[in-house]
Amino acid sequence: MGPLRVAIFVGAGIGVLLALFMSGLAAHLMARTVRDLVDKARAVAAGERAGRLSVHTGDELGGLAGSFNRLADALEGVVSTLAAERDRFQAVLESMREAVIALDAGCQATLVNRTAVDWLRLRGEAVGRTLLELARVPGLQQLADRALDGQTASAELDLPGRPAPRRVLAHAAPLSSGRGCILVLYDVTEIRRLERIRRDFVANVSHELRTPVSIVRANAETLLDGALDDPGSARRFVDGIHRNAERLTRLIGGLLDISRLEAGKYAIAPVAIDLRRAALRTASALGSLAEDKHIQVAIDVPADLRAMADPQALDQILTNLVANALKYTPAGGHVVIAAHRAAPADAPDAATLVRIDVVDDGPGLDPRHRPRIFERFYRVDDGRARAGGASHETGGTGLGLAIVKHLAEAMDGEVGVEAVTPHGSRFWVALPSAPVTDLHAPVTDAALSPPFS
Ligand code: ADP
């Protein structure tokens, strides 16, 4: 073989080896790019934030990588928009004061917001449980069944709860996909309570007004029918008319006070008030009532106590409480007006309140009446109360303590009643205290007898 042939063979061999090496390299690079593409495509399909392919060749593979990168960009944009949308929806749902429960076609919860979890007092994962497992309320299940049949439905029902059931207005509607329904529950407990109070109030007002009006009418008719000519009985009937006209005046006055207070039209202008003087003023204004019943009224109020209160409102509070104490305490009893510094329940170390107590040694209040005694028209109308002088015809209106409570609350205060041993009541009013500025100013009202123990 000539040298030329050898050179040709060697050259051809090298050429073939080079070609093999180059094609192997190209195949390897292409395989790596394709593997990368497959991995990234898998990652994107699995919802991961995959990186981008860096293929800058001008061939089909480069074009495919460019398309993949654009697809991944678009997908990521859609995913983040959906995530933001979902977060917004979740935030709205969780901040809703209504309870929301979404159910699938098999009546299993697919969504339960926080309010629903609270109201139904759910523990553990709520999603995936059936409606009956979430709430044993047949009415709710019936609504869901109707909504799963494609109809919208509403009903008012009670959710079991402590201390009292929760009254809810429930709406059920089918989902637009047709595969499930959504229940939305509104709490109407407070609205229904207020409606009941309003209804009772109207019934009570009508009843309270009707009684004296019918007595006035009956007495006037009796007088017209001839009793006028009998001076002895005429006086009795006119007296009845007078007493009932006065009762009507008191009732209407009380109702006006309450409605002005509730409408915020009772102008309250708190100033620093010397409580000892206020107590003395009330005791002296009601002095004749106390004398008539031989009741000893004592004042136990330090001279340096001041309350931030409206003078007229405080007078009205004290007058109501002391008049009640005098009215319900039998003759020969005792009444004390006392006051001391007190701490608010939420800040026991800060003596920022003053508490005024009106204590009597009368019959006291049965514990079952105490929680309701400050309600409008609530009266303990038993024989014992009447014996104290509060007959239904001539006595109280049942509005006095309601006015006291409203006035105290309008001055950022509180009211309450406690029992006194062996018998009697302690009505109290706590008001914001005020600094003492005129401690040495003379107290003009006469000092009264010392407190009883
Ligand atoms: P009234 O005009 O009937 O006195 P109030 O609202 O002032 O209305 O009082 C409501 C009820 O509270 C009274 O009917 C009475 O039964 C009871 N009550 C108020 N104060 C006393 C007291 N010091 N001792 C016993 N019972 C009282």
Coordinates of C-alpha atoms and ligand atoms in Angstrom, one line a residue:
M1 CA 0.0 0.0 0.0
G2 CA 1.4 3.3 -1.0
P3 CA 1.8 6.2 1.4
L4 CA -1.0 8.0 -0.2
R5 CA -3.5 5.3 0.5
V6 CA -2.3 5.1 4.1
A7 CA -2.8 8.9 4.4
I8 CA -6.3 8.5 2.9
F9 CA -7.2 5.7 5.3
V10 CA -5.9 7.5 8.3
G11 CA -7.6 10.7 7.3
A12 CA -10.8 8.9 6.6
G13 CA -10.5 7.1 10.0
I14 CA -9.9 10.4 11.8
G15 CA -12.8 11.9 9.9
V16 CA -15.1 9.1 10.9
L17 CA -14.0 9.2 14.5
L18 CA -14.5 13.0 14.6
A19 CA -17.9 12.7 13.0
L20 CA -18.8 10.0 15.5
F21 CA -17.6 12.2 18.4
M22 CA -19.4 15.2 17.1
S23 CA -22.7 13.4 16.5
G24 CA -22.4 11.8 20.0
L25 CA -21.8 15.2 21.5
A26 CA -24.7 16.7 19.6
A27 CA -26.9 13.8 20.7
H28 CA -25.9 14.2 24.3
L29 CA -26.5 17.9 24.3
M30 CA -29.9 17.4 22.6
A31 CA -30.8 14.6 25.1
R32 CA -29.9 16.8 28.0
T33 CA -32.0 19.7 26.7
V34 CA -34.9 17.3 26.1
R35 CA -34.5 15.8 29.6
D36 CA -34.4 19.3 31.0
L37 CA -37.5 20.1 29.1
V38 CA -39.3 17.0 30.3
D39 CA -38.3 17.7 33.9
K40 CA -39.4 21.3 33.8
A41 CA -42.7 20.3 32.1
R42 CA -43.3 17.8 34.8
A43 CA -42.5 20.3 37.5
V44 CA -44.9 22.9 35.9
A45 CA -47.6 20.2 35.7
A46 CA -47.1 19.4 39.4
G47 CA -47.6 23.1 40.2
E48 CA -44.0 23.9 41.1
R49 CA -42.3 27.1 40.2
A50 CA -39.9 25.6 37.7
G51 CA -37.0 27.6 36.2
R52 CA -36.8 28.5 32.6
L53 CA -35.0 26.6 29.8
S54 CA -31.9 28.2 28.4
V55 CA -31.6 26.9 24.9
H56 CA -30.4 29.6 22.5
T57 CA -30.0 27.5 19.4
G58 CA -31.9 28.6 16.3
D59 CA -33.2 25.2 15.5
E60 CA -36.6 23.5 16.4
L61 CA -35.4 22.7 19.9
G62 CA -34.6 26.3 20.6
G63 CA -38.1 27.2 19.3
L64 CA -39.7 24.5 21.5
A65 CA -37.7 25.8 24.6
G66 CA -38.9 29.4 23.8
S67 CA -42.5 28.2 23.6
F68 CA -42.2 26.2 26.8
N69 CA -40.8 29.3 28.6
R70 CA -43.6 31.5 27.4
L71 CA -46.2 28.8 28.4
A72 CA -44.6 28.5 31.9
D73 CA -44.7 32.3 32.2
A74 CA -48.4 32.5 31.3
L75 CA -49.2 29.6 33.6
E76 CA -47.4 31.2 36.5
G77 CA -49.3 34.4 35.9
V78 CA -52.6 32.5 35.9
V79 CA -51.7 30.6 39.0
S80 CA -50.6 33.7 41.0
T81 CA -53.8 35.6 39.9
L82 CA -55.9 32.6 41.0
A83 CA -54.0 32.4 44.3
A84 CA -54.5 36.2 45.0
E85 CA -58.2 35.7 44.1
R86 CA -58.4 32.7 46.5
D87 CA -56.7 34.7 49.3
R88 CA -59.2 37.6 48.8
F89 CA -62.1 35.2 48.8
Q90 CA -60.8 33.5 51.9
A91 CA -60.3 36.8 53.7
V92 CA -63.8 37.9 52.8
L93 CA -65.3 34.6 53.9
E94 CA -63.4 34.5 57.2
S95 CA -64.3 38.1 58.1
M96 CA -68.0 37.6 57.4
R97 CA -70.3 37.8 60.4
E98 CA -72.6 35.3 58.7
A99 CA -71.9 31.6 58.8
V100 CA -71.2 30.0 55.4
I101 CA -71.2 26.3 54.6
A102 CA -70.7 24.9 51.1
L103 CA -71.8 21.3 50.5
D104 CA -71.1 19.0 47.7
A105 CA -73.8 16.8 46.0
G106 CA -73.3 14.2 48.7
C107 CA -74.0 16.8 51.4
Q108 CA -70.4 16.8 52.6
A109 CA -68.9 20.1 53.6
T110 CA -66.4 21.6 51.1
L111 CA -66.1 24.9 52.9
V112 CA -66.9 26.1 56.4
N113 CA -66.0 29.6 57.4
R114 CA -64.8 30.6 60.9
T115 CA -68.2 32.0 62.0
A116 CA -69.8 28.7 61.1
V117 CA -67.1 26.9 63.1
D118 CA -67.8 29.2 66.1
W119 CA -71.6 29.0 66.0
L120 CA -71.7 25.2 65.6
R121 CA -68.9 24.9 68.2
L122 CA -67.0 22.5 65.8
R123 CA -63.7 20.9 66.8
G124 CA -61.3 19.4 64.3
E125 CA -61.5 19.5 60.6
A126 CA -64.9 20.5 59.4
V127 CA -64.4 20.0 55.7
G128 CA -65.4 16.5 54.6
R129 CA -68.0 16.0 57.3
T130 CA -71.7 15.7 56.5
L131 CA -74.1 18.5 57.4
L132 CA -75.7 16.3 60.0
E133 CA -72.3 15.7 61.6
L134 CA -71.7 19.5 61.7
A135 CA -75.1 20.5 63.1
R136 CA -77.9 18.3 64.4
V137 CA -80.5 20.7 63.2
P138 CA -83.2 19.0 61.1
G139 CA -84.4 22.3 59.7
L140 CA -81.0 23.0 58.3
Q141 CA -80.8 19.6 56.7
Q142 CA -84.2 20.1 55.1
L143 CA -83.0 23.4 53.6
A144 CA -79.9 21.8 52.2
D145 CA -81.9 19.0 50.7
R146 CA -84.2 21.5 48.9
A147 CA -81.1 23.4 47.6
L148 CA -79.5 20.2 46.4
D149 CA -82.8 19.6 44.5
G150 CA -82.1 22.9 42.7
Q151 CA -84.4 25.2 44.7
T152 CA -83.5 28.2 46.9
A153 CA -85.0 28.0 50.4
S154 CA -85.0 30.1 53.6
A155 CA -86.1 29.4 57.2
E156 CA -85.6 30.8 60.7
L157 CA -84.3 28.2 63.2
D158 CA -82.5 27.8 66.5
L159 CA -78.9 26.6 66.6
P160 CA -78.2 24.9 70.0
G161 CA -76.0 27.1 72.0
R162 CA -75.0 28.2 75.5
P163 CA -76.4 29.9 77.6
A164 CA -79.3 30.3 75.1
P165 CA -79.9 29.0 71.5
R166 CA -78.9 31.2 68.7
R167 CA -81.8 32.3 66.4
V168 CA -80.6 32.3 62.8
L169 CA -82.1 33.1 59.4
A170 CA -80.8 30.5 57.1
H171 CA -80.7 30.7 53.2
A172 CA -79.8 27.8 51.1
A173 CA -79.1 28.0 47.3
P174 CA -77.9 25.5 44.7
L175 CA -74.4 26.1 43.3
S176 CA -74.4 27.3 39.7
S177 CA -72.3 24.2 38.8
G178 CA -75.3 22.2 39.9
R179 CA -73.1 20.0 42.1
G180 CA -73.8 21.1 45.6
C181 CA -75.3 24.0 47.5
I182 CA -74.3 26.8 49.8
L183 CA -75.9 27.7 53.2
V184 CA -75.6 31.2 54.6
L185 CA -76.8 31.8 58.2
Y186 CA -77.6 35.3 59.7
D187 CA -77.7 35.8 63.4
V188 CA -81.1 37.4 64.2
T189 CA -81.1 36.7 68.0
E190 CA -80.7 40.4 69.0
I191 CA -83.2 41.7 66.4
R192 CA -85.8 39.2 67.6
R193 CA -85.0 40.1 71.3
L194 CA -85.5 43.8 70.6
E195 CA -88.7 43.1 68.7
R196 CA -90.0 41.2 71.7
I197 CA -89.1 44.0 74.1
R198 CA -90.8 46.5 71.8
R199 CA -93.9 44.3 71.6
D200 CA -93.9 43.8 75.4
F201 CA -93.4 47.5 75.9
V202 CA -96.3 48.5 73.7
A203 CA -98.5 46.0 75.5
N204 CA -97.3 47.2 78.9
V205 CA -97.8 50.9 78.1
S206 CA -101.3 50.2 76.9
H207 CA -102.1 48.1 80.0
E208 CA -100.6 50.7 82.4
L209 CA -102.4 53.6 80.8
R210 CA -105.7 51.7 80.5
T211 CA -106.0 51.0 84.3
P212 CA -106.0 54.6 85.6
V213 CA -108.0 55.8 82.6
S214 CA -110.7 53.3 83.2
I215 CA -110.8 54.2 86.9
V216 CA -111.1 57.9 86.1
R217 CA -113.9 57.1 83.6
A218 CA -115.8 54.8 86.0
N219 CA -115.6 57.4 88.9
A220 CA -116.7 60.2 86.6
E221 CA -119.7 58.1 85.4
T222 CA -120.6 57.3 88.9
L223 CA -120.5 61.0 89.8
L224 CA -122.6 61.9 86.8
D225 CA -125.1 59.1 87.6
G226 CA -125.9 60.8 90.9
A227 CA -123.0 60.4 93.3
L228 CA -122.4 64.1 92.9
D229 CA -125.4 64.8 95.1
D230 CA -123.9 62.7 97.9
P231 CA -121.1 64.8 99.3
G232 CA -119.6 61.9 101.3
S233 CA -119.1 59.6 98.3
A234 CA -118.6 62.4 95.8
R235 CA -115.3 63.3 97.6
R236 CA -114.2 59.7 97.5
F237 CA -114.8 59.5 93.7
V238 CA -113.2 62.8 93.0
D239 CA -110.2 61.8 95.1
G240 CA -109.9 58.6 93.0
I241 CA -110.0 60.7 89.8
H242 CA -107.3 62.9 91.3
R243 CA -105.0 60.1 92.3
N244 CA -105.3 58.3 89.0
A245 CA -104.8 61.6 87.1
E246 CA -101.6 61.9 89.1
R247 CA -100.6 58.4 88.3
L248 CA -101.2 59.1 84.6
T249 CA -99.0 62.2 84.8
R250 CA -96.2 60.1 86.5
L251 CA -96.5 57.4 83.9
I252 CA -96.4 59.8 81.0
G253 CA -93.5 61.7 82.6
G254 CA -91.6 58.5 83.1
L255 CA -92.3 57.3 79.5
L256 CA -91.1 60.7 78.2
D257 CA -87.9 60.5 80.2
I258 CA -87.2 57.0 78.9
S259 CA -87.9 57.9 75.3
R260 CA -85.7 61.0 75.6
L261 CA -82.9 59.0 77.1
E262 CA -83.2 56.3 74.5
A263 CA -83.3 58.8 71.7
G264 CA -80.2 60.5 73.2
K265 CA -82.1 63.7 73.6
Y266 CA -81.7 63.9 77.4
A267 CA -78.8 66.4 77.6
I268 CA -76.2 65.0 80.0
A269 CA -73.5 67.5 80.9
P270 CA -71.2 65.9 83.6
V271 CA -69.5 68.2 86.1
A272 CA -67.7 67.4 89.3
I273 CA -70.4 66.9 92.0
D274 CA -70.0 67.0 95.7
L275 CA -71.7 63.7 96.6
R276 CA -72.3 64.5 100.3
R277 CA -74.2 67.6 99.3
A278 CA -76.2 65.7 96.7
A279 CA -77.1 63.1 99.3
L280 CA -78.1 65.7 101.9
R281 CA -80.2 67.5 99.3
T282 CA -82.1 64.3 98.4
A283 CA -82.6 63.4 102.0
S284 CA -84.0 66.8 102.9
A285 CA -86.3 66.8 99.8
L286 CA -87.8 63.5 100.9
G287 CA -87.7 64.4 104.5
S288 CA -91.5 64.7 104.9
L289 CA -92.0 61.2 103.3
A290 CA -89.5 59.8 105.8
E291 CA -91.1 61.6 108.7
D292 CA -94.6 60.3 107.8
K293 CA -93.3 56.8 108.0
H294 CA -91.0 57.4 111.0
I295 CA -88.1 56.2 108.9
Q296 CA -84.6 57.4 110.0
V297 CA -82.5 58.5 107.0
A298 CA -78.7 58.6 107.6
I299 CA -75.9 59.9 105.3
D300 CA -72.6 58.2 105.3
V301 CA -70.7 60.1 102.5
P302 CA -67.2 61.4 103.0
A303 CA -66.8 65.1 102.3
D304 CA -64.1 64.5 99.7
L305 CA -66.0 62.4 97.3
R306 CA -66.8 63.8 93.9
A307 CA -68.5 62.2 90.9
M308 CA -68.4 63.3 87.3
A309 CA -72.2 63.5 86.8
D310 CA -74.9 65.6 85.4
P311 CA -76.4 67.4 88.5
Q312 CA -80.1 66.9 87.4
A313 CA -79.5 63.3 86.4
L314 CA -77.8 62.5 89.7
D315 CA -80.6 64.1 91.7
Q316 CA -83.1 62.1 89.7
I317 CA -81.2 58.9 90.4
L318 CA -80.9 59.6 94.1
T319 CA -84.5 60.7 94.5
N320 CA -85.7 57.5 92.8
L321 CA -83.6 55.2 94.9
V322 CA -84.3 57.0 98.2
A323 CA -88.0 57.3 97.4
N324 CA -88.2 53.6 96.7
A325 CA -86.3 52.8 99.9
L326 CA -88.8 54.9 101.8
K327 CA -91.8 53.5 99.9
Y328 CA -90.9 49.8 100.4
T329 CA -89.5 50.0 103.9
P330 CA -92.2 49.6 106.6
A331 CA -92.7 52.3 109.1
G332 CA -90.0 52.7 111.7
G333 CA -87.3 51.4 109.3
H334 CA -83.9 52.8 108.4
V335 CA -82.4 54.1 105.2
V336 CA -78.8 55.0 104.6
I337 CA -77.2 56.9 101.7
A338 CA -73.5 55.9 101.7
A339 CA -70.7 56.4 99.2
H340 CA -67.1 55.2 98.8
R341 CA -64.4 55.0 96.2
A342 CA -64.5 51.9 94.0
A343 CA -62.5 50.2 91.4
P344 CA -63.9 49.2 88.0
A345 CA -64.3 45.5 87.4
D346 CA -61.8 45.6 84.5
A347 CA -59.1 47.5 86.4
P348 CA -59.3 46.4 90.1
D349 CA -56.3 48.4 91.1
A350 CA -57.5 51.8 89.9
A351 CA -60.0 53.6 92.2
T352 CA -61.5 55.6 89.4
L353 CA -65.2 55.2 90.4
V354 CA -67.3 56.3 93.2
R355 CA -70.1 54.1 94.4
I356 CA -73.3 55.4 96.0
D357 CA -75.3 52.9 98.0
V358 CA -78.9 53.4 99.1
V359 CA -79.5 50.8 101.8
D360 CA -82.7 50.0 103.5
D361 CA -83.9 47.4 106.0
G362 CA -87.2 46.8 104.3
P363 CA -88.4 43.5 102.9
G364 CA -85.6 43.2 100.3
L365 CA -86.0 41.6 96.9
D366 CA -86.4 37.9 96.1
P367 CA -83.2 36.8 94.2
R368 CA -85.3 35.8 91.2
H369 CA -86.4 39.4 90.7
R370 CA -83.0 41.0 90.9
P371 CA -81.8 40.4 87.3
R372 CA -84.9 42.0 85.9
I373 CA -85.6 44.7 88.4
F374 CA -84.1 47.5 86.2
E375 CA -86.4 46.6 83.2
R376 CA -89.1 48.9 82.3
F377 CA -92.5 48.2 84.0
Y378 CA -90.9 45.3 86.0
R379 CA -92.6 45.3 89.5
V380 CA -92.7 43.0 92.3
D381 CA -96.4 43.2 92.6
D382 CA -96.9 40.9 95.5
G383 CA -98.7 41.5 98.8
R384 CA -95.5 42.4 100.5
A385 CA -94.8 45.3 98.1
R386 CA -98.4 46.5 98.4
A387 CA -98.0 46.4 102.2
G388 CA -95.1 48.8 101.7
G389 CA -97.5 51.3 100.2
A390 CA -97.1 50.5 96.5
S391 CA -100.6 49.5 95.5
H392 CA -101.1 49.1 91.8
E393 CA -103.5 51.9 91.6
T394 CA -101.7 54.6 93.4
G395 CA -98.2 53.4 93.7
G396 CA -95.2 53.0 91.4
T397 CA -95.0 52.9 87.7
G398 CA -92.3 50.3 87.4
L399 CA -90.3 52.9 85.4
G400 CA -88.2 54.5 88.2
L401 CA -85.4 51.9 88.2
A402 CA -85.3 51.7 84.4
I403 CA -84.8 55.5 84.4
V404 CA -82.1 55.2 87.0
K405 CA -80.3 52.6 84.9
H406 CA -80.5 54.7 81.7
L407 CA -79.3 57.8 83.5
A408 CA -76.4 56.0 85.1
E409 CA -75.4 54.5 81.8
A410 CA -75.6 57.8 80.0
M411 CA -73.0 59.1 82.5
D412 CA -70.7 56.0 81.8
G413 CA -71.9 54.5 85.1
E414 CA -73.5 51.2 86.2
V415 CA -76.2 50.2 88.6
G416 CA -77.0 47.1 90.6
V417 CA -78.8 45.7 93.6
E418 CA -77.6 43.4 96.4
A419 CA -79.3 41.8 99.3
V420 CA -78.7 43.1 102.9
T421 CA -78.7 40.7 105.8
P422 CA -81.0 39.9 107.7
H423 CA -83.3 41.8 105.3
G424 CA -83.3 44.8 103.1
S425 CA -81.9 46.0 99.8
R426 CA -78.7 47.8 98.7
F427 CA -79.3 49.6 95.4
W428 CA -76.0 51.1 94.1
V429 CA -74.8 53.4 91.3
A430 CA -71.1 53.5 90.3
L431 CA -70.1 56.7 88.5
P432 CA -66.7 58.0 87.2
S433 CA -65.0 59.9 90.1
A434 CA -63.8 63.5 89.8
P435 CA -60.9 65.3 91.5
V436 CA -61.7 67.3 94.6
T437 CA -61.3 71.0 94.0
D438 CA -63.4 72.7 96.7
L439 CA -63.0 70.5 99.8
H440 CA -63.2 73.5 102.2
A441 CA -66.3 75.0 100.7
P442 CA -69.0 75.1 103.4
V443 CA -71.7 72.4 103.3
T444 CA -74.9 74.2 103.9
D445 CA -77.5 71.5 104.3
A446 CA -78.2 70.4 107.9
A447 CA -76.3 67.3 109.1
L448 CA -78.6 64.3 109.5
S449 CA -78.6 61.5 112.0
P450 CA -75.7 59.0 112.1
P451 CA -75.9 55.8 110.0
F452 CA -77.4 52.7 111.5
S453 CA -75.2 49.6 111.5
Ligands
ADP1 P1 -92.0 51.6 91.1 O1 -92.4 52.8 90.5 O2 -92.9 50.4 91.0 O3 -91.3 51.7 92.4 P2 -89.3 51.0 90.2 O4 -88.8 50.8 88.9 O5 -88.8 52.1 91.0 O6 -90.9 51.1 90.0 O7 -89.2 49.7 91.1 C1 -89.5 48.5 90.5 C2 -89.8 47.5 91.6 O8 -88.7 47.2 92.3 C3 -90.8 48.0 92.6 O9 -92.2 47.7 92.1 C4 -90.5 47.2 93.8 O10 -91.2 46.0 93.8 C5 -89.0 46.9 93.7 N1 -88.2 47.8 94.5 C6 -87.6 48.9 94.2 N2 -87.0 49.4 95.2 C7 -87.1 48.6 96.3 C8 -86.7 48.5 97.6 N3 -85.9 49.5 98.1 N4 -87.0 47.5 98.4 C9 -87.8 46.5 97.9 N5 -88.3 46.5 96.6 C10 -88.0 47.5 95.8

